[in-house]
CSV table of C-alpha atoms in Angstrom, one decimal:
chain,number,residue,atom,x,y,z
M,21,MET,CA,-9.0,-58.8,29.2
M,22,PRO,CA,-11.9,-58.4,26.7
M,23,GLN,CA,-9.6,-59.8,24.0
M,24,ASN,CA,-6.8,-62.4,23.9
M,25,ASP,CA,-5.0,-62.9,27.2
M,26,SER,CA,-1.6,-62.1,25.6
M,27,TRP,CA,-2.6,-58.8,23.9
M,28,PHE,CA,-5.4,-56.4,23.2
M,29,LYS,CA,-6.3,-53.6,20.9
M,30,LEU,CA,-6.0,-49.9,21.6
M,31,ASP,CA,-9.3,-48.1,21.9
M,32,THR,CA,-10.7,-46.0,19.0
M,33,ALA,CA,-9.3,-42.7,20.3
M,34,ALA,CA,-6.0,-44.2,21.4
M,35,LYS,CA,-5.0,-45.5,17.9
M,36,ILE,CA,-3.8,-42.1,16.7
M,37,TYR,CA,-1.5,-41.3,19.7
M,38,PRO,CA,1.4,-43.7,18.9
M,39,SER,CA,1.6,-42.3,15.4
M,40,ILE,CA,1.5,-38.6,16.2
M,41,SER,CA,3.8,-39.1,19.2
M,42,GLN,CA,6.6,-40.2,16.9
M,43,THR,CA,6.8,-36.7,15.2
M,44,HIS,CA,5.5,-33.4,16.4
M,45,ASN,CA,3.0,-33.9,19.2
M,46,ASN,CA,3.4,-34.4,22.9
M,47,THR,CA,0.7,-37.0,23.9
M,48,THR,CA,1.4,-37.0,27.6
M,49,PHE,CA,-0.7,-35.5,30.4
M,50,ARG,CA,0.2,-34.9,34.0
M,51,LEU,CA,-1.7,-35.2,37.3
M,52,ASN,CA,-0.2,-33.7,40.4
M,53,LEU,CA,-1.4,-34.0,44.0
M,54,GLU,CA,0.2,-31.7,46.5
M,55,LEU,CA,0.1,-33.2,50.0
M,56,TYR,CA,0.5,-31.6,53.4
M,57,GLU,CA,3.5,-33.8,54.2
M,58,ASP,CA,6.6,-34.9,52.3
M,59,VAL,CA,6.1,-38.1,50.2
M,60,ASP,CA,7.5,-41.4,51.5
M,61,LYS,CA,9.0,-42.9,48.3
M,62,ASP,CA,9.2,-46.5,49.7
M,63,LEU,CA,5.6,-46.5,50.8
M,64,LEU,CA,4.5,-45.0,47.5
M,65,GLN,CA,6.4,-47.8,45.7
M,66,GLN,CA,4.7,-50.5,47.8
M,67,ALA,CA,1.3,-49.0,47.1
M,68,LEU,CA,2.0,-48.9,43.4
M,69,ILE,CA,3.0,-52.6,43.3
M,70,LYS,CA,-0.1,-53.6,45.3
M,71,ILE,CA,-2.6,-51.9,43.0
M,72,MET,CA,-1.2,-53.0,39.6
M,73,PRO,CA,-3.2,-56.3,39.4
M,74,ARG,CA,-6.4,-54.2,39.9
M,75,PHE,CA,-5.7,-52.1,36.8
M,76,PRO,CA,-4.7,-54.5,33.9
M,77,SER,CA,-5.3,-51.8,31.3
M,78,PHE,CA,-2.4,-49.9,32.9
M,79,GLY,CA,-0.1,-52.9,33.3
M,80,VAL,CA,0.8,-53.0,29.6
M,81,THR,CA,3.5,-52.1,27.1
M,82,LEU,CA,3.1,-50.8,23.6
M,83,LYS,CA,4.0,-53.1,20.7
M,84,ARG,CA,4.2,-52.6,16.9
M,85,GLY,CA,2.2,-55.0,14.7
M,86,LEU,CA,2.0,-55.3,11.0
M,87,PHE,CA,-1.1,-53.2,10.7
M,88,TRP,CA,-1.7,-51.6,14.2
M,89,TYR,CA,0.0,-50.9,17.4
M,90,TYR,CA,-1.3,-53.1,20.2
M,91,PHE,CA,-0.9,-53.5,24.0
M,92,GLU,CA,0.8,-56.5,25.6
M,93,PRO,CA,0.7,-57.3,29.3
M,94,ASN,CA,3.9,-56.1,31.0
M,95,ASN,CA,5.2,-58.5,33.7
M,96,ALA,CA,7.9,-56.1,34.9
M,97,LEU,CA,7.4,-53.8,37.9
M,98,PRO,CA,6.8,-50.0,37.6
M,99,VAL,CA,9.3,-47.9,39.5
M,100,VAL,CA,8.6,-44.7,41.5
M,101,ARG,CA,11.2,-42.0,40.8
M,102,GLU,CA,12.0,-38.5,41.9
M,103,ASP,CA,10.7,-35.9,39.5
M,104,ASN,CA,13.8,-33.9,38.4
M,105,ARG,CA,12.8,-32.8,34.9
M,106,PHE,CA,10.4,-30.7,32.9
M,107,PRO,CA,6.8,-31.9,32.9
M,108,CYS,CA,5.0,-34.0,30.2
M,109,ARG,CA,7.9,-35.7,28.6
M,110,ARG,CA,7.3,-37.4,25.2
M,111,LEU,CA,6.4,-41.1,25.1
M,112,LYS,CA,9.9,-42.0,23.7
M,113,ASP,CA,11.5,-40.6,26.9
M,114,PHE,CA,9.5,-42.7,29.3
M,115,ILE,CA,11.9,-44.8,31.4
M,116,ASN,CA,9.7,-47.1,33.4
M,117,ASN,CA,10.4,-50.7,32.4
M,118,GLY,CA,8.2,-50.4,29.3
M,119,PHE,CA,5.1,-49.0,31.1
M,120,LEU,CA,3.2,-46.2,29.5
M,121,PHE,CA,2.9,-44.1,32.7
M,122,ASN,CA,5.3,-42.7,35.3
M,123,VAL,CA,4.6,-42.3,39.0
M,124,MET,CA,7.0,-39.7,40.5
M,125,TYR,CA,7.4,-37.6,43.7
M,126,TYR,CA,9.0,-34.3,44.6
M,127,LYS,CA,8.9,-33.1,48.2
M,128,LYS,CA,5.2,-32.9,49.0
M,129,ASN,CA,4.0,-33.8,45.5
M,130,VAL,CA,2.8,-37.1,44.0
M,131,ILE,CA,2.9,-36.9,40.2
M,132,MET,CA,1.5,-39.2,37.5
M,133,GLU,CA,2.3,-38.7,33.9
M,134,CYS,CA,0.4,-40.8,31.4
M,135,PHE,CA,0.5,-41.6,27.7
M,136,HIS,CA,-2.9,-40.5,26.3
M,137,GLY,CA,-3.1,-43.8,24.3
M,138,LEU,CA,-3.4,-45.6,27.6
M,139,ALA,CA,-6.2,-43.6,29.2
M,140,ASP,CA,-7.9,-40.2,29.4
M,141,GLY,CA,-7.9,-38.0,32.5
M,142,ALA,CA,-10.9,-39.7,34.0
M,143,GLY,CA,-9.4,-43.1,33.8
M,144,ALA,CA,-6.0,-42.0,35.1
M,145,ILE,CA,-7.5,-40.2,38.1
M,146,GLU,CA,-9.2,-43.4,39.2
M,147,PHE,CA,-5.8,-45.2,39.1
M,148,LEU,CA,-4.2,-42.4,41.1
M,149,LYS,CA,-7.0,-42.3,43.6
M,150,THR,CA,-6.6,-46.0,44.4
M,151,LEU,CA,-2.8,-45.5,44.6
M,152,MET,CA,-3.1,-42.7,47.1
M,153,TYR,CA,-5.7,-44.5,49.1
M,154,GLU,CA,-3.4,-47.4,49.6
M,155,TYR,CA,-0.5,-45.1,50.2
M,156,PHE,CA,-2.3,-43.4,53.1
M,157,ILE,CA,-3.3,-46.7,54.6
M,158,LEU,CA,0.4,-47.8,54.5
M,159,LYS,CA,1.2,-44.5,56.4
M,160,GLY,CA,-1.2,-45.5,59.1
M,161,CYS,CA,-4.0,-43.1,58.2
M,162,ASP,CA,-7.6,-43.9,58.9
M,163,MET,CA,-9.3,-44.3,55.5
M,164,ASP,CA,-12.9,-44.6,54.4
M,165,ALA,CA,-13.4,-44.9,50.6
M,166,GLU,CA,-17.1,-43.8,50.8
M,167,GLY,CA,-17.7,-45.7,47.6
M,168,MET,CA,-15.5,-43.2,45.7
M,169,VAL,CA,-12.3,-45.3,45.3
M,170,LEU,CA,-11.8,-48.6,43.3
M,171,ALA,CA,-10.7,-51.2,45.8
M,172,ALA,CA,-7.1,-52.5,45.2
M,173,ASP,CA,-8.2,-56.1,46.0
M,174,GLY,CA,-11.5,-55.8,44.0
M,175,LYS,CA,-12.5,-57.7,40.9
M,176,VAL,CA,-11.9,-56.1,37.5
M,177,PRO,CA,-15.3,-55.6,35.8
M,178,ALA,CA,-15.2,-56.2,32.0
M,179,ASP,CA,-16.8,-52.8,31.3
M,180,GLU,CA,-13.7,-51.0,32.8
M,181,LEU,CA,-11.7,-52.5,29.9
M,182,GLU,CA,-14.2,-51.9,27.1
M,183,ASN,CA,-13.8,-49.7,24.0
M,184,SER,CA,-16.9,-47.6,24.7
M,185,PHE,CA,-16.7,-46.0,21.3
M,186,ASN,CA,-17.6,-49.3,19.7
M,187,THR,CA,-20.4,-49.7,22.3
M,188,TYR,CA,-22.1,-46.6,21.1
M,189,TYR,CA,-21.2,-46.7,17.4
M,190,GLU,CA,-24.1,-46.7,15.0
M,191,PRO,CA,-23.0,-48.0,11.6
M,192,LYS,CA,-26.0,-46.4,9.9
M,193,GLY,CA,-26.1,-43.3,12.0
M,194,ASP,CA,-25.1,-39.8,11.0
M,195,HIS,CA,-21.4,-39.0,10.9
M,196,LEU,CA,-19.5,-35.7,10.5
M,197,ALA,CA,-17.4,-34.9,7.5
M,198,LEU,CA,-13.7,-35.0,8.2
M,199,LYS,CA,-12.8,-31.5,6.8
M,200,GLN,CA,-12.9,-28.5,9.1
M,201,PRO,CA,-11.5,-25.0,8.6
M,202,VAL,CA,-7.8,-24.5,9.3
M,203,ALA,CA,-7.4,-22.6,12.5
M,204,TYR,CA,-5.0,-19.7,13.5
M,205,HIS,CA,-1.9,-20.9,15.4
M,206,VAL,CA,-0.1,-19.0,18.0
M,207,VAL,CA,3.2,-17.4,16.9
M,208,GLY,CA,6.1,-17.6,19.3
M,209,THR,CA,9.7,-18.5,19.9
M,210,ALA,CA,9.9,-22.3,20.5
M,211,LEU,CA,11.6,-23.6,23.6
M,212,SER,CA,14.1,-26.4,23.4
M,213,ASP,CA,12.7,-29.9,22.8
M,214,ASN,CA,11.0,-31.4,25.8
M,215,VAL,CA,11.0,-28.1,27.7
M,216,ILE,CA,7.6,-27.1,28.9
M,217,PHE,CA,6.8,-24.4,31.4
M,218,ALA,CA,3.7,-24.7,33.7
M,219,THR,CA,1.8,-21.7,35.1
M,220,HIS,CA,-0.9,-22.3,37.7
M,221,GLY,CA,-3.3,-19.6,38.5
M,222,VAL,CA,-5.2,-20.2,41.8
M,223,MET,CA,-8.3,-18.3,42.7
M,224,ASP,CA,-11.1,-18.5,45.2
M,225,LEU,CA,-13.7,-20.8,43.7
M,226,LYS,CA,-16.8,-18.9,44.9
M,227,GLU,CA,-15.5,-15.6,43.6
M,228,PHE,CA,-14.5,-17.1,40.3
M,229,LEU,CA,-18.0,-18.7,39.8
M,230,ALA,CA,-19.6,-15.4,40.7
M,231,VAL,CA,-17.8,-13.7,37.8
M,232,VAL,CA,-18.9,-16.5,35.4
M,233,LYS,CA,-22.5,-16.6,36.7
M,234,LYS,CA,-22.8,-12.8,36.2
M,235,LYS,CA,-22.4,-13.4,32.5
M,236,GLY,CA,-25.0,-16.2,32.5
M,237,VAL,CA,-22.6,-18.8,30.8
M,238,THR,CA,-20.8,-22.0,31.7
M,239,VAL,CA,-17.2,-22.1,33.0
M,240,SER,CA,-16.0,-23.7,29.8
M,241,ALA,CA,-17.7,-21.0,27.6
M,242,TYR,CA,-16.2,-18.2,29.8
M,243,VAL,CA,-12.7,-19.5,29.8
M,244,ALA,CA,-12.7,-20.5,26.1
M,245,ALA,CA,-14.0,-17.0,25.1
M,246,LEU,CA,-11.3,-15.3,27.3
M,247,LEU,CA,-8.6,-17.5,25.7
M,248,ILE,CA,-9.8,-16.4,22.2
M,249,TYR,CA,-9.8,-12.7,23.3
M,250,CYS,CA,-6.3,-12.9,24.9
M,251,ILE,CA,-4.9,-14.6,21.8
M,252,TYR,CA,-6.5,-12.0,19.6
M,253,LYS,CA,-5.1,-9.1,21.6
M,254,ASP,CA,-1.6,-10.6,22.2
M,255,GLN,CA,-1.1,-11.6,18.6
M,256,GLY,CA,-2.1,-8.2,17.3
M,257,LEU,CA,-5.0,-9.6,15.2
M,258,GLU,CA,-7.0,-6.5,15.7
M,259,PHE,CA,-4.5,-4.8,13.3
M,260,LYS,CA,-4.3,-7.7,10.8
M,261,LYS,CA,-6.6,-9.2,8.2
M,262,GLU,CA,-6.5,-12.7,9.6
M,263,LYS,CA,-8.7,-15.1,7.7
M,264,HIS,CA,-8.3,-18.1,10.0
M,265,PRO,CA,-10.5,-18.5,13.1
M,266,ILE,CA,-9.1,-18.7,16.6
M,267,VAL,CA,-10.5,-22.1,17.7
M,268,ILE,CA,-10.5,-23.5,21.2
M,269,SER,CA,-11.0,-27.3,21.3
M,270,VAL,CA,-12.8,-28.5,24.4
M,271,PRO,CA,-12.5,-32.2,25.4
M,272,VAL,CA,-15.8,-33.7,26.5
M,273,ASP,CA,-15.9,-36.7,28.9
M,274,LEU,CA,-18.5,-38.8,27.2
M,275,ARG,CA,-19.3,-40.7,30.4
M,276,SER,CA,-21.5,-37.8,31.3
M,277,MET,CA,-23.6,-38.5,28.2
M,278,PHE,CA,-23.3,-42.2,27.6
M,279,PRO,CA,-23.2,-44.7,30.5
M,280,SER,CA,-19.7,-46.1,30.7
M,281,ASN,CA,-17.3,-47.3,33.4
M,282,THR,CA,-14.3,-47.7,31.1
M,283,LEU,CA,-10.9,-46.6,32.4
M,284,ARG,CA,-9.6,-46.2,28.8
M,285,ASN,CA,-10.3,-43.3,26.5
M,286,PHE,CA,-13.8,-42.1,26.1
M,287,VAL,CA,-13.6,-38.4,25.1
M,288,SER,CA,-14.8,-36.3,22.2
M,289,PHE,CA,-14.1,-32.7,21.3
M,290,ALA,CA,-16.2,-29.6,20.7
M,291,ASN,CA,-14.4,-26.9,18.7
M,292,VAL,CA,-15.6,-23.3,19.2
M,293,GLY,CA,-14.1,-20.1,17.7
M,294,MET,CA,-14.4,-17.3,15.2
M,295,VAL,CA,-12.5,-15.1,12.8
M,296,LEU,CA,-11.5,-11.9,14.5
M,297,GLU,CA,-10.2,-8.7,12.9
M,298,GLY,CA,-10.7,-5.0,13.8
M,299,GLN,CA,-12.2,-4.1,17.2
M,300,VAL,CA,-14.0,-6.9,18.9
M,301,THR,CA,-15.1,-7.0,22.5
M,302,PHE,CA,-14.9,-9.9,25.0
M,303,ASP,CA,-18.7,-9.9,25.4
M,304,VAL,CA,-19.2,-10.4,21.7
M,305,ILE,CA,-16.8,-13.4,21.7
M,306,LEU,CA,-18.4,-14.8,24.8
M,307,GLU,CA,-21.9,-14.7,23.3
M,308,GLU,CA,-20.8,-16.5,20.1
M,309,VAL,CA,-18.7,-19.1,21.9
M,310,SER,CA,-21.5,-19.9,24.4
M,311,ARG,CA,-23.9,-20.5,21.5
M,312,GLN,CA,-21.4,-22.7,19.6
M,313,LEU,CA,-20.6,-24.8,22.7
M,314,LYS,CA,-24.2,-25.5,23.3
M,315,GLU,CA,-24.6,-26.7,19.7
M,316,GLY,CA,-21.5,-28.8,19.8
M,317,LEU,CA,-22.4,-30.6,23.0
M,318,THR,CA,-25.8,-32.0,21.9
M,319,GLU,CA,-26.1,-35.8,21.9
M,320,GLY,CA,-26.7,-35.9,18.1
M,321,GLU,CA,-23.5,-33.9,17.4
M,322,ILE,CA,-21.5,-36.2,19.8
M,323,ARG,CA,-22.9,-39.4,18.3
M,324,ALA,CA,-22.0,-38.2,14.8
M,325,LYS,CA,-18.4,-37.7,15.9
M,326,ILE,CA,-18.3,-41.1,17.5
M,327,ASN,CA,-19.6,-42.6,14.2
M,328,LYS,CA,-17.0,-40.7,12.2
M,329,ASN,CA,-14.1,-41.9,14.2
M,330,VAL,CA,-15.1,-45.5,14.4
M,331,LYS,CA,-16.0,-45.6,10.7
M,332,PHE,CA,-12.5,-44.3,9.9
M,333,GLU,CA,-11.0,-47.1,12.1
M,334,LYS,CA,-13.2,-49.8,10.4
M,335,ASN,CA,-12.4,-48.6,6.9
M,336,PRO,CA,-11.2,-51.7,5.0
M,337,PHE,CA,-8.4,-49.8,3.2
M,338,ILE,CA,-7.2,-48.3,6.5
M,339,ARG,CA,-7.3,-51.7,8.3
M,340,ILE,CA,-5.0,-53.4,5.7
M,341,THR,CA,-2.6,-50.5,5.3
M,342,PRO,CA,0.9,-51.4,6.7
M,343,LEU,CA,1.7,-49.7,10.0
M,344,PHE,CA,4.7,-47.7,8.6
M,345,VAL,CA,2.4,-46.2,6.0
M,346,LYS,CA,-0.4,-45.7,8.5
M,347,ASN,CA,1.9,-43.8,10.7
M,348,MET,CA,2.5,-41.3,8.0
M,349,VAL,CA,-1.1,-41.1,6.9
M,350,VAL,CA,-2.4,-40.7,10.5
M,351,SER,CA,0.2,-38.2,11.5
M,352,ASN,CA,-0.4,-36.0,8.4
M,353,THR,CA,-4.2,-36.3,8.7
M,354,TYR,CA,-4.2,-35.4,12.3
M,355,ARG,CA,-1.9,-32.4,11.6
M,356,LEU,CA,-4.4,-31.1,9.0
M,357,TYR,CA,-7.8,-32.1,10.4
M,358,GLY,CA,-7.0,-32.6,14.1
M,359,GLU,CA,-4.7,-30.1,15.7
M,360,GLY,CA,-4.6,-28.1,12.5
M,361,CYS,CA,-8.2,-27.2,13.1
M,362,TYR,CA,-7.7,-25.7,16.6
M,363,THR,CA,-5.5,-23.1,18.3
M,364,MET,CA,-5.5,-24.4,21.8
M,365,LEU,CA,-6.9,-27.2,24.0
M,366,LEU,CA,-9.1,-26.3,27.0
M,367,SER,CA,-9.8,-29.1,29.3
M,368,ASN,CA,-12.4,-28.5,32.1
M,369,LEU,CA,-12.2,-31.3,34.6
M,370,LYS,CA,-14.7,-29.6,36.9
M,371,THR,CA,-14.6,-30.8,40.5
M,372,THR,CA,-12.0,-33.4,41.6
M,373,GLN,CA,-13.8,-35.8,44.0
M,374,PHE,CA,-11.9,-37.5,46.9
M,375,PRO,CA,-13.3,-39.1,50.0
M,376,SER,CA,-13.2,-36.8,53.0
M,377,ALA,CA,-10.5,-38.9,54.7
M,378,MET,CA,-8.2,-38.4,51.7
M,379,LYS,CA,-8.9,-34.7,51.5
M,380,LYS,CA,-7.4,-34.2,54.9
M,381,HIS,CA,-4.0,-35.2,53.3
M,382,ILE,CA,-4.3,-33.5,49.9
M,383,LYS,CA,-3.7,-29.8,49.7
M,384,ASN,CA,-4.0,-29.0,46.0
M,385,VAL,CA,-4.7,-30.7,42.7
M,386,TYR,CA,-3.1,-29.8,39.4
M,387,TYR,CA,-3.6,-31.1,35.9
M,388,MET,CA,-1.5,-30.4,32.8
M,389,LEU,CA,-1.6,-31.2,29.1
M,390,GLY,CA,1.4,-31.6,26.9
M,391,VAL,CA,1.9,-29.2,23.9
M,392,SER,CA,2.9,-29.6,20.3
M,393,ASP,CA,5.1,-27.6,17.9
M,394,LEU,CA,1.9,-26.5,16.1
M,395,ASN,CA,-0.1,-25.6,19.2
M,396,PRO,CA,2.4,-24.5,21.9
M,397,LEU,CA,-0.2,-23.6,24.5
M,398,ASN,CA,-2.8,-25.6,26.4
M,399,CYS,CA,-5.1,-24.9,29.3
M,400,VAL,CA,-6.7,-27.0,32.0
M,401,VAL,CA,-9.4,-25.8,34.5
M,402,VAL,CA,-10.0,-27.8,37.7
M,403,SER,CA,-11.7,-27.0,41.0
M,404,TYR,CA,-10.7,-28.6,44.3
M,405,ASN,CA,-12.2,-27.7,47.7
M,406,ASP,CA,-12.6,-23.9,47.7
M,407,LYS,CA,-10.1,-23.2,44.9
M,408,MET,CA,-10.2,-22.8,41.2
M,409,VAL,CA,-6.9,-23.8,39.5
M,410,ILE,CA,-6.2,-22.9,35.9
M,411,THR,CA,-3.0,-24.3,34.5
M,412,PHE,CA,-1.2,-23.3,31.3
M,413,ALA,CA,1.4,-25.5,29.6
M,414,ARG,CA,3.7,-23.4,27.4
M,415,GLY,CA,6.2,-24.5,24.8
M,416,ILE,CA,7.2,-21.0,23.7
M,417,GLU,CA,9.2,-18.2,25.4
M,418,GLU,CA,6.5,-15.6,25.2
M,419,THR,CA,4.1,-15.2,28.2
M,420,GLY,CA,1.8,-12.5,26.9
M,421,ILE,CA,-1.4,-14.6,26.4
M,422,ILE,CA,-1.1,-16.1,29.9
M,423,ARG,CA,-0.4,-12.7,31.5
M,424,LEU,CA,-3.4,-11.1,29.7
M,425,PHE,CA,-5.6,-14.0,30.8
M,426,PHE,CA,-4.9,-13.7,34.5
M,427,GLU,CA,-4.8,-9.9,34.5
M,428,HIS,CA,-8.5,-10.1,33.3
M,429,PHE,CA,-9.4,-11.7,36.6
M,430,SER,CA,-7.1,-9.6,38.8
M,431,LYS,CA,-7.6,-6.2,37.3
M,432,GLU,CA,-11.0,-6.3,35.6
M,433,ALA,CA,-12.8,-8.8,37.9
M,434,GLY,CA,-11.0,-7.8,41.1
M,435,LEU,CA,-10.1,-11.3,42.1
M,436,HIS,CA,-7.0,-12.3,44.0
M,437,VAL,CA,-4.8,-14.5,41.7
M,438,GLU,CA,-1.8,-16.5,43.0
M,439,LEU,CA,0.5,-17.6,40.3
M,440,ARG,CA,2.7,-20.6,40.7
M,441,GLY,CA,4.9,-22.4,38.2
M,442,ASN,CA,8.2,-24.2,37.5
M,443,GLU,CA,9.8,-20.8,36.7
M,444,TRP,CA,8.6,-18.6,39.6
M,445,SER,CA,5.6,-17.7,41.8
M,446,LYS,CA,3.9,-14.4,42.4
M,447,THR,CA,0.6,-12.7,43.3
M,448,LEU,CA,-1.5,-10.4,41.1
């Protein structure tokens, strides 16, 4: 470990998650691999136990200190269980011998749910890839990692465990102001606590990219603009004088901008949006969102956000504030200046890469983000093989925004859209 052998600190981004998970926010994400054959629970359990020493940053439990939460090595064994519940349970409902992730199975599906304080999606998928690689070997499958999978018996490089925010922090560099405009929040009828519905829209990847390319924008810009447009139409904002902007927050994997091999959190966010009233077309929104996204993804802008977050963490007053006070401060601050400043999260995980030997056994890939009471909808975009999969997590009864979103592709773009979910499945 980069710190003491008996404990180590949460990374800069992770420090907010224990505080906000105690109240109103679901801080869990879900990775789901659909296989061609039913899952063998016993072999999956064997594979999980085998790989744990290779991933010390996952073999921990969360502890409360006087000033901060911290991680402590967990000497118990994680247990594989059948998935028989709604997705993305809150951290307090994790039942896995103190571990901050769950590995589950259901028929042909291998599922990993992870507390965001432990890792981001990029770190978790590396863990899951190694797990599945060892699982397929135990099943007797011929495997070749092709340099794309971390070896279960390999050494643990120090840079996999680093807090990369500190690595690229510039004490005298520019930093962004904390305050941002309050965003519009989707109005709907809340589902029961811990009930989240998932809707997966599956489209042909080439056809989807052709639609996006025709507009001359990126996938993130196109989907973010469409989300704004669907929220605007569904919530009736064209007939209201709404003063708050509809804002889509787009997580950015900083490993693509700053060299890092960390398996912990190393993500920033670019917020894009606009105030909408009266009659506004999708193309107008798309042009503005594309412009904002380009500006928000510059290295200078991202560095300023890193500096802001690390500076807040290193603030002497914050450091000596007792944890029970810090929980209240962080939770309220995040509600005002974090999720209070966006309407929906949109995560674009781009292409999921597996060795060809593993692809033969993996049919589909699904990702999902948890929701909060303030922002009850989230969206994830991921491509795998020849498919584009767009997943919505929903914590409200109303489905209008999701329906408008997929009807845009089926009716206006002429694409075949297959819908799947934990409620039903259909084709548009």
